[in-house]
Amino acid sequence: MKAVSIFLVKVLVKQFYIINAGFFLFLFFFFFGVVNSGTLITYHQSLILGMLGSPIFMAVVWAAWLLYNVKCFLFCTGTIKAAENSYLFSLKAISKVKQLLLYGFICTLLYLPVLLYAVFVVDMAIKKSMLLTALLVSIYHLLMIAVSTIVVYNAINYTNITNRFKKILDAVTAAYSIPIGYKGFLTTHIFHSKKMAFAVVKIFSILLLSVSFIRNGDSFDADFFSIFFQLILTAHAMLVFYCVHFFETQLQFSRNLPLSLPAIAGMYLFTYGILLLPELAFMLINNHGNLPIIHIIILYGTAAATLFLYTGMLYASGLNMERYMFLVFISFIMIFFLQKSGYHFITLLAIVSIAAAVFKSHYYLFEKE
Amino acid sequence: MLSITHFKKKYASKQIPVLSVPELILDAGIYWFKGENGSGKTSLFKSIAGLIPFEGTIAVNGLNIIQQRMAYTKLVNYAEAEPLYPAFLTGIDLIEFYKQTKGGSFPAALFESLGVEKFMHQKTATYSSGMLKKLSLVLGFIGNPQLILLDEPLIALDVAAVEALQLIILQFSRQGVSFLITSHQPLSSELMEVATTFLLKEKTLLPQIL
């Protein structure tokens, strides 16, 4: 059992944290980096108290925990279903109880970041004599782990259920399918295979925009919004990674096609333009005179150009996540100060020029490591 | 037809040399590239096809892969050993994409003899390895190529498809299209007029004297 659990930790847990390193780095920065170190504890205490005091806030947090759990078990089922991991089905030979214990252990490790934060929530609830809330939060997390354990167990043991579900899904998508031009390949990939990541990024984006445009709409703070805008773009770094990774693996054959460099750059920009439409629509609908319309359009262009800059950085870093996140962090600082200068159109032009230069100089030299 | 000079290929991450070809000039014809697994056949083909970077110069009919990339990629087609396509695309999506970009003609005879029509409206996620191979071969013949690179074209194909493919290669070859083929399986000497066989050994390319 010990050898099998070590093996599963390598295949599922370690891979999950490597692939999602950018996502965790971003979360860590968001929760611990944006707040002054002196007020960090007070900030989190008031955040947890807010959570315990407001059922709506608590519901939002529970939804976020649920999404994270879905992300964890989808990663597991995706890995199990991958052709190269078909050997994992030999786990069927282990008894049901042992399998459940094994997968429970793996799911707990994947869920650990949420679980650690939940410990502080429960601790605070007990200190405030909110014993029922503490109990409910504890049960909720146990349920989360139990659900993902069962999902992983089913993925290993009942492959037909997945196939039947997939067949229905394929039939539905086939009925509503439209021909896809190559400009739509990347967008389709995100909607087809990265739905959950897309949903998480969009929920996060809309939450941050809601704070700026709705909650603080009467006293709109441009500096505050600028930080939020950068955080939204940083969150999109993950989607950019998925796009480039997909292009360089499953669309690698297109390097043998007579597609010019501007056409490929155009495909990436078209994709980012589509992916950023929810943010554009949200800002236009909820603006109420806080920002001139032209400024919002420039922000939309800046966002698409920044994602294109991330694309060039991915090519420059050889799709290496560590190097990529470092470059994203550098660009975060650079663009923040450029925007702070107030020359928004010049900022847009500067990002487009740098992005085009980085992309041009690295695209044909790229080879997946 | 094909000219390679000072070609060097290293693995990107570790700078380990894979293959070195000081000079190779080939006239039109069919060429068979042999070599053990890992000898660099696929790396050479991917470099000629423009899929991966390399050091040196590669040109086809005087068109340089770096300086005249668009015109070059219209002349050079490539069918991979283990093709991988996006799961959400159908065979017809890919055929249309290739027709749109490569232009030129469509290999109707190969398309029919390999039976691609039967499954072209299905998503590639549902394809067997043989079906993927057949689709990749049809894609490899689209346009007006002067050089077609076929990396292990015979693997995963049924007996009838192997014969049909070899006949099409012969037919295209008689029209002036050149082929570079890697294959661990023997090529039919009755159907294929192989000009030269090359052996990839000790990180270089040697003409094999039969």
Coordinates of N, CA, C and O in Angstrom, one line a residue, chain B residues 46 64 70 77 79 112-113 117 169:
Chain B
K46 N 11.3 16.5 -39.0 CA 10.6 17.6 -38.4 C 11.3 18.9 -38.7 O 10.7 20.0 -38.9
N64 N 14.5 28.8 -49.4 CA 15.1 28.6 -48.0 C 14.0 28.6 -47.0 O 13.1 29.4 -47.0
M70 N 6.9 30.9 -46.2 CA 5.6 30.7 -46.8 C 5.6 29.8 -48.0 O 4.9 28.8 -48.2
N77 N 5.4 18.9 -47.7 CA 4.4 18.3 -46.8 C 5.0 17.3 -45.9 O 6.0 16.6 -46.2
A79 N 3.9 14.0 -43.1 CA 2.9 13.1 -42.4 C 3.6 12.5 -41.3 O 4.6 11.8 -41.5
E112 N -10.0 8.1 -51.4 CA -11.0 7.0 -51.6 C -10.4 5.6 -51.3 O -11.0 4.8 -50.6
S113 N -9.1 5.4 -51.7 CA -8.6 4.0 -51.5 C -8.3 3.8 -50.0 O -8.3 2.6 -49.6
E117 N -13.4 8.7 -46.2 CA -14.7 9.2 -46.3 C -15.6 8.7 -45.2 O -16.5 9.4 -44.7
I169 N 2.2 6.7 -54.0 CA 3.5 7.3 -53.9 C 4.2 7.2 -55.3 O 4.8 8.1 -55.8

